[in-house]
Tab-separated table of C-alpha atoms in Angstrom:
chain	number	residue	atom	x	y	z
A	1	MET	CA	0.000	0.000	0.000
A	2	ALA	CA	1.261	3.473	-0.841
A	3	ASP	CA	2.053	5.667	2.187
A	4	ALA	CA	-0.842	8.077	1.687
A	5	GLU	CA	-3.311	5.220	1.292
A	6	SER	CA	-1.906	3.482	4.324
A	7	ALA	CA	-2.196	6.636	6.437
A	8	LYS	CA	-5.751	7.107	5.209
A	9	ALA	CA	-6.701	3.555	6.147
A	10	LEU	CA	-5.249	3.994	9.628
A	11	SER	CA	-7.133	7.254	10.060
A	12	GLY	CA	-10.312	5.506	8.923
A	13	LEU	CA	-9.691	2.671	11.366
A	14	LEU	CA	-9.206	5.041	14.306
A	15	ASN	CA	-12.305	6.981	13.351
A	16	GLY	CA	-14.288	3.764	13.116
A	17	ILE	CA	-13.071	2.622	16.543
A	18	ALA	CA	-13.978	5.992	18.059
A	19	GLN	CA	-17.431	5.865	16.473
A	20	ARG	CA	-18.198	2.587	18.183
A	21	VAL	CA	-16.388	3.039	21.495
A	22	TYR	CA	-17.062	6.726	22.185
A	23	TYR	CA	-19.808	8.016	19.912
A	24	ASN	CA	-22.393	5.230	20.375
A	25	ASN	CA	-22.455	4.275	16.713
A	26	THR	CA	-23.045	0.529	16.832
A	27	ASP	CA	-23.282	0.251	13.027
A	28	ILE	CA	-19.497	0.484	12.717
A	29	THR	CA	-18.455	-3.100	13.378
A	30	GLU	CA	-15.022	-4.666	13.161
A	31	GLU	CA	-16.195	-6.623	10.100
A	32	LEU	CA	-17.295	-3.443	8.361
A	33	LEU	CA	-13.992	-1.721	9.039
A	34	LYS	CA	-12.072	-4.692	7.694
A	35	SER	CA	-14.087	-4.925	4.498
A	36	GLU	CA	-13.914	-1.183	3.885
A	37	LEU	CA	-10.302	-0.509	4.814
A	38	TYR	CA	-8.234	-3.677	5.038
A	39	ALA	CA	-9.791	-6.180	2.673
A	40	ASP	CA	-6.298	-7.488	1.846
A	41	LEU	CA	-5.438	-8.554	5.380
A	42	SER	CA	-6.375	-11.901	6.876
A	43	GLN	CA	-9.031	-12.013	9.593
A	44	GLU	CA	-6.398	-12.621	12.231
A	45	GLN	CA	-4.037	-9.910	11.003
A	46	PHE	CA	-6.806	-7.333	10.974
A	47	HIS	CA	-8.100	-8.346	14.384
A	48	THR	CA	-4.596	-7.919	15.828
A	49	LEU	CA	-4.273	-4.478	14.259
A	50	HIS	CA	-7.774	-3.475	15.383
A	51	GLU	CA	-7.202	-4.569	18.978
A	52	LYS	CA	-3.814	-2.900	19.123
A	53	MET	CA	-5.096	0.472	17.907
A	54	LYS	CA	-8.188	0.239	20.099
A	55	GLY	CA	-6.114	-0.555	23.195
A	56	LEU	CA	-3.747	2.319	22.545
A	57	LEU	CA	-6.556	4.778	21.893
A	58	LYS	CA	-8.261	3.727	25.128
A	59	SER	CA	-5.031	4.280	27.086
A	60	VAL	CA	-4.536	7.702	25.571
A	61	ALA	CA	-8.180	8.654	26.105
A	62	SER	CA	-8.543	7.510	29.703
A	63	ALA	CA	-5.419	9.436	30.657
A	64	ASP	CA	-6.565	12.372	28.547
A	65	MET	CA	-2.974	12.799	27.432
A	66	ASP	CA	-1.627	16.175	26.474
A	67	GLN	CA	0.889	16.578	23.655
A	68	VAL	CA	3.936	15.911	25.830
A	69	GLN	CA	2.495	12.804	27.445
A	70	LEU	CA	1.290	11.525	24.086
A	71	GLU	CA	4.683	11.862	22.413
A	72	ALA	CA	6.406	10.105	25.313
A	73	PHE	CA	3.808	7.344	25.283
A	74	LEU	CA	4.010	6.802	21.513
A	75	THR	CA	7.803	6.843	21.521
A	76	ALA	CA	7.838	4.147	24.185
A	77	GLN	CA	5.365	2.100	22.130
A	78	THR	CA	7.475	2.311	18.975
A	79	ARG	CA	10.511	1.090	20.903
A	80	LYS	CA	8.719	-2.023	22.129
A	81	GLN	CA	10.237	-5.222	20.857
A	82	GLY	CA	8.250	-8.033	19.334
A	83	GLY	CA	4.750	-7.945	17.874
A	84	GLY	CA	3.371	-5.362	20.285
A	85	GLY	CA	5.409	-2.491	18.894
A	86	LEU	CA	4.008	0.411	16.978
A	87	SER	CA	5.275	1.507	13.579
A	88	THR	CA	6.189	5.186	13.194
A	89	GLU	CA	3.382	5.479	10.672
A	90	GLN	CA	0.864	4.104	13.153
A	91	ALA	CA	2.197	6.418	15.853
A	92	ALA	CA	1.828	9.404	13.528
A	93	ALA	CA	-1.752	8.418	12.661
A	94	LEU	CA	-2.670	8.075	16.329
A	95	SER	CA	-1.053	11.393	17.197
A	96	LYS	CA	-2.870	13.220	14.421
A	97	PHE	CA	-6.165	11.567	15.308
A	98	TRP	CA	-5.916	12.376	19.020
A	99	ARG	CA	-5.062	16.001	18.381
A	100	SER	CA	-8.303	16.494	16.444
A	101	GLN	CA	-10.625	14.219	18.437
A	102	ARG	CA	-9.462	14.773	22.002
A	103	PRO	CA	-12.147	17.307	23.038
A	104	ARG	CA	-14.967	15.266	21.570
A	105	ILE	CA	-13.797	11.970	23.102
A	106	ARG	CA	-13.230	13.637	26.463
A	107	GLU	CA	-16.745	15.056	26.394
A	108	SER	CA	-18.134	11.626	25.536
A	109	LEU	CA	-16.280	10.066	28.494
A	110	LEU	CA	-17.522	12.791	30.830
A	111	GLY	CA	-21.036	12.148	29.574
A	112	GLN	CA	-20.691	8.490	30.548
A	113	SER	CA	-20.119	9.528	34.156
A	114	ARG	CA	-23.327	11.571	34.312
A	115	TRP	CA	-26.094	9.245	35.362
A	116	GLU	CA	-28.907	11.765	35.687
A	117	PRO	CA	-30.393	13.331	32.604
A	118	CYS	CA	-28.996	16.672	31.496
A	119	LEU	CA	-30.937	19.772	30.560
A	120	ARG	CA	-31.218	19.802	26.796
A	121	GLY	CA	-33.496	22.801	26.566
A	122	VAL	CA	-35.812	25.216	28.299
A	123	SER	CA	-39.034	26.610	26.815
A	124	TRP	CA	-41.576	28.874	28.470
A	125	ARG	CA	-44.575	31.018	27.894
A	126	VAL	CA	-46.309	33.610	30.007
A	127	ASP	CA	-50.098	33.752	29.986
A	128	LEU	CA	-52.335	36.440	31.376
A	129	GLN	CA	-55.182	34.590	33.086
A	130	THR	CA	-58.192	36.860	32.881
A	131	SER	CA	-60.444	34.612	34.940
A	132	THR	CA	-60.393	31.172	36.481
A	133	SER	CA	-63.009	28.774	37.829
A	134	ARG	CA	-61.602	29.342	41.302
A	135	GLY	CA	-62.178	33.066	41.198
A	136	GLU	CA	-58.542	34.079	41.461
A	137	PRO	CA	-57.637	37.722	40.743
A	138	ALA	CA	-58.092	38.773	37.163
A	139	SER	CA	-55.128	39.538	34.950
A	140	SER	CA	-52.569	37.544	36.911
A	141	PRO	CA	-49.606	36.453	34.862
A	142	VAL	CA	-48.615	32.816	34.921
A	143	ALA	CA	-45.441	31.305	33.506
A	144	LEU	CA	-45.491	27.807	32.044
A	145	VAL	CA	-41.995	26.347	31.845
A	146	GLU	CA	-41.021	23.170	30.050
A	147	LEU	CA	-37.673	21.505	30.672
A	148	GLU	CA	-36.316	19.041	28.146
A	149	LEU	CA	-34.253	16.366	29.915
A	150	GLY	CA	-32.235	13.735	28.149
A	151	ARG	CA	-29.678	11.001	28.525
A	152	THR	CA	-27.142	10.180	25.808
A	153	GLY	CA	-28.706	8.105	23.076
A	154	LYS	CA	-32.204	8.262	24.567
A	155	ASP	CA	-35.241	10.310	23.675
A	156	SER	CA	-35.947	13.426	25.702
A	157	GLU	CA	-38.381	13.584	28.590
A	158	PHE	CA	-40.336	16.741	29.246
A	159	VAL	CA	-41.061	18.238	32.639
A	160	ARG	CA	-43.663	20.973	32.788
A	161	MET	CA	-44.261	23.411	35.624
A	162	GLU	CA	-46.435	26.399	36.343
A	163	PHE	CA	-45.224	29.490	38.189
A	164	ASP	CA	-47.023	32.530	39.422
A	165	GLU	CA	-45.071	35.742	39.834
A	166	ALA	CA	-44.060	35.044	43.429
A	167	LYS	CA	-42.830	31.567	42.538
A	168	VAL	CA	-40.756	32.856	39.628
A	169	ASN	CA	-39.078	35.308	41.974
A	170	ARG	CA	-38.363	32.576	44.533
A	171	VAL	CA	-36.862	30.297	41.906
A	172	LEU	CA	-34.741	33.097	40.508
A	173	LYS	CA	-33.505	33.929	43.993
A	174	LYS	CA	-32.433	30.328	44.483
A	175	MET	CA	-30.721	30.203	41.106
A	176	THR	CA	-28.885	33.423	41.919
A	177	GLU	CA	-27.622	31.789	45.117
A	178	ILE	CA	-26.346	28.898	43.022
A	179	GLN	CA	-24.679	31.288	40.605
A	180	GLU	CA	-22.979	33.154	43.457
A	181	SER	CA	-21.694	29.884	44.912
A	182	ILE	CA	-20.320	28.852	41.559
A	183	ASP	CA	-18.708	32.258	41.006
A	184	SER	CA	-17.009	32.285	44.384
A	185	PHE	CA	-15.737	28.753	43.855
A	186	VAL	CA	-14.447	29.489	40.358
A	187	HIS	CA	-12.635	32.597	41.513
A	188	GLN	CA	-10.992	30.791	44.391
A	189	SER	CA	-9.461	28.102	42.213
B	1	LEU	CA	-29.572	27.123	20.774
B	2	ASN	CA	-32.186	29.731	19.818
B	3	ILE	CA	-33.111	27.699	16.758
B	4	MET	CA	-33.508	24.596	18.903
B	5	SER	CA	-35.831	26.462	21.300
B	6	LEU	CA	-37.897	27.667	18.372
B	7	MET	CA	-38.217	24.148	16.945
B	8	LYS	CA	-39.218	22.772	20.309
B	9	LYS	CA	-41.864	25.460	20.734
B	10	GLN	CA	-43.298	24.523	17.345
B	11	VAL	CA	-43.412	20.833	18.233
B	12	HIS	CA	-44.988	21.331	21.629
B	13	TYR	CA	-47.266	24.274	20.967
B	14	PRO	CA	-50.318	21.974	20.583
B	15	MET	CA	-49.608	20.580	24.038
B	16	LEU	CA	-49.253	24.004	25.628
B	17	ALA	CA	-52.351	25.245	23.799
B	18	ARG	CA	-54.381	22.321	25.171
B	19	LEU	CA	-53.234	23.111	28.683
B	20	ALA	CA	-54.180	26.761	28.384
B	21	VAL	CA	-57.686	26.024	27.111
B	22	GLY	CA	-58.674	23.598	29.886
B	23	GLN	CA	-58.684	25.542	33.122
B	24	THR	CA	-59.387	22.408	35.139
B	25	LEU	CA	-56.232	20.723	33.847
B	26	MET	CA	-53.520	20.577	36.515
B	27	VAL	CA	-50.173	21.919	35.484
B	28	ASN	CA	-47.468	20.916	37.874
B	29	GLN	CA	-46.405	23.203	40.700
B	30	LEU	CA	-42.780	23.397	41.768
B	31	VAL	CA	-42.770	22.801	45.510
B	32	ASP	CA	-39.061	22.815	46.215
B	33	MET	CA	-35.689	22.999	44.488
B	34	GLU	CA	-32.555	21.508	46.010
B	35	TRP	CA	-29.108	21.676	44.554
B	36	LYS	CA	-25.534	20.653	45.036
B	37	PHE	CA	-22.456	21.374	43.059
B	38	GLY	CA	-18.842	20.377	43.216
B	39	VAL	CA	-15.953	19.159	41.150
B	40	THR	CA	-15.560	15.717	39.623
B	41	VAL	CA	-11.953	14.708	40.137
B	42	GLY	CA	-11.918	11.331	38.407
B	43	THR	CA	-14.134	8.653	36.895
B	44	SER	CA	-13.785	5.020	35.907
B	45	GLU	CA	-13.495	6.133	32.274
B	46	LEU	CA	-11.351	9.220	32.699
B	47	GLN	CA	-8.539	9.222	35.231
B	48	LYS	CA	-8.213	12.924	35.882
B	49	VAL	CA	-11.052	15.346	35.546
B	50	GLY	CA	-11.566	18.858	36.799
B	51	ASN	CA	-15.137	19.481	35.853
B	52	ILE	CA	-17.739	21.382	37.775
B	53	PHE	CA	-21.020	19.516	38.107
B	54	LEU	CA	-24.333	20.863	39.269
B	55	GLN	CA	-27.135	18.569	40.348
B	56	LEU	CA	-30.666	19.810	40.772
B	57	LYS	CA	-33.609	18.110	42.401
B	58	LEU	CA	-37.007	19.556	41.638
B	59	VAL	CA	-39.952	18.527	43.778
B	60	ILE	CA	-43.090	18.864	41.724
B	61	ARG	CA	-46.650	18.475	42.951
B	62	LYS	CA	-48.905	16.640	40.554
B	63	GLY	CA	-52.407	16.422	41.961
B	64	ASN	CA	-52.127	14.808	45.394
B	65	SER	CA	-48.642	13.393	45.078
B	66	THR	CA	-45.188	14.829	44.565
B	67	GLU	CA	-42.527	13.697	42.130
B	68	ASN	CA	-38.803	14.226	42.395
B	69	VAL	CA	-37.038	15.149	39.181
B	70	TYR	CA	-33.260	14.893	39.148
B	71	MET	CA	-30.909	16.398	36.623
B	72	GLU	CA	-27.233	17.101	36.259
B	73	LEU	CA	-26.302	20.277	34.476
B	74	THR	CA	-23.137	21.539	32.891
B	75	LEU	CA	-22.449	25.181	33.610
B	76	PRO	CA	-23.613	26.335	30.168
B	77	GLN	CA	-26.886	24.420	30.679
B	78	PHE	CA	-27.381	26.080	34.074
B	79	TYR	CA	-26.698	29.557	32.684
B	80	ASN	CA	-29.116	28.920	29.849
B	81	PHE	CA	-31.801	27.880	32.379
B	82	LEU	CA	-31.132	30.973	34.483
B	83	HIS	CA	-31.242	33.179	31.393
B	84	GLU	CA	-34.607	31.759	30.313
B	85	MET	CA	-36.101	32.194	33.795
B	86	GLU	CA	-34.918	35.816	33.793
B	87	ARG	CA	-36.576	36.327	30.429
B	88	ALA	CA	-39.808	34.790	31.721
B	89	LYS	CA	-39.686	37.115	34.725
B	90	ALA	CA	-39.152	40.115	32.449
B	91	SER	CA	-42.234	39.046	30.517
B	92	ILE	CA	-44.267	38.686	33.730
B	93	ASP	CA	-43.051	42.094	34.936
B	94	CYS	CA	-44.749	43.713	31.953
B	95	PHE	CA	-48.134	42.761	33.421
B	96	SER	CA	-47.719	43.271	37.141
């Protein structure tokens, strides 16, 4: 294989591994990667390559290596004797891949440690109730708020709440307390 | 993010419209809001982390019972929530 083609195949392989391991794309199987990128290799040869690159990527990702750490790590890998060593071409492909994908993979890993749903969106409307069956004061504004909550890979759930003016003020007061706590913490560190 | 809010409003407008028409329909009341925040220092997937997390628990009354709703927000998500609540308040202030 020419160098450029070889580098491209390695890049494709790393992308495919990341798609499955970090981006929840279960369509990208090992078989698919082999047939698309390394049709010439035997099953065993490809599996060895696949596992090696996957293992290295996982090590780099879980340590969230910066440039210095990455270079040291890859250099050590290329110096390894026997079958476990890394070629300089493979090291270069991994380095290039990590530099572009690091933030996205890190975010994916952080997402895996969040077990409650996150807040995907907030919608609201304010209505002016002119009369109600309970005889409450006319022209009182009411806010309807809808929170969109979601976990990675799952559909959103919607939580709806109603606030009168006093309640909105109470909630805002609480959120301001939270903001002040966050600010004082951030400025300390 | 604005575009996303707009799309969501379009999808859920029928729901909100139904709620507004039926005055006997119960829309949930927020009874309490608890929170905690801190820093995640490490996880099983990521050895060193330095991320701020914010967890909220909303206690919502639906009819005769209450329901606890838990969520974990990133800082941008929290600031977006705060921003929207401030906008809602500004809208309410026009009529009070």
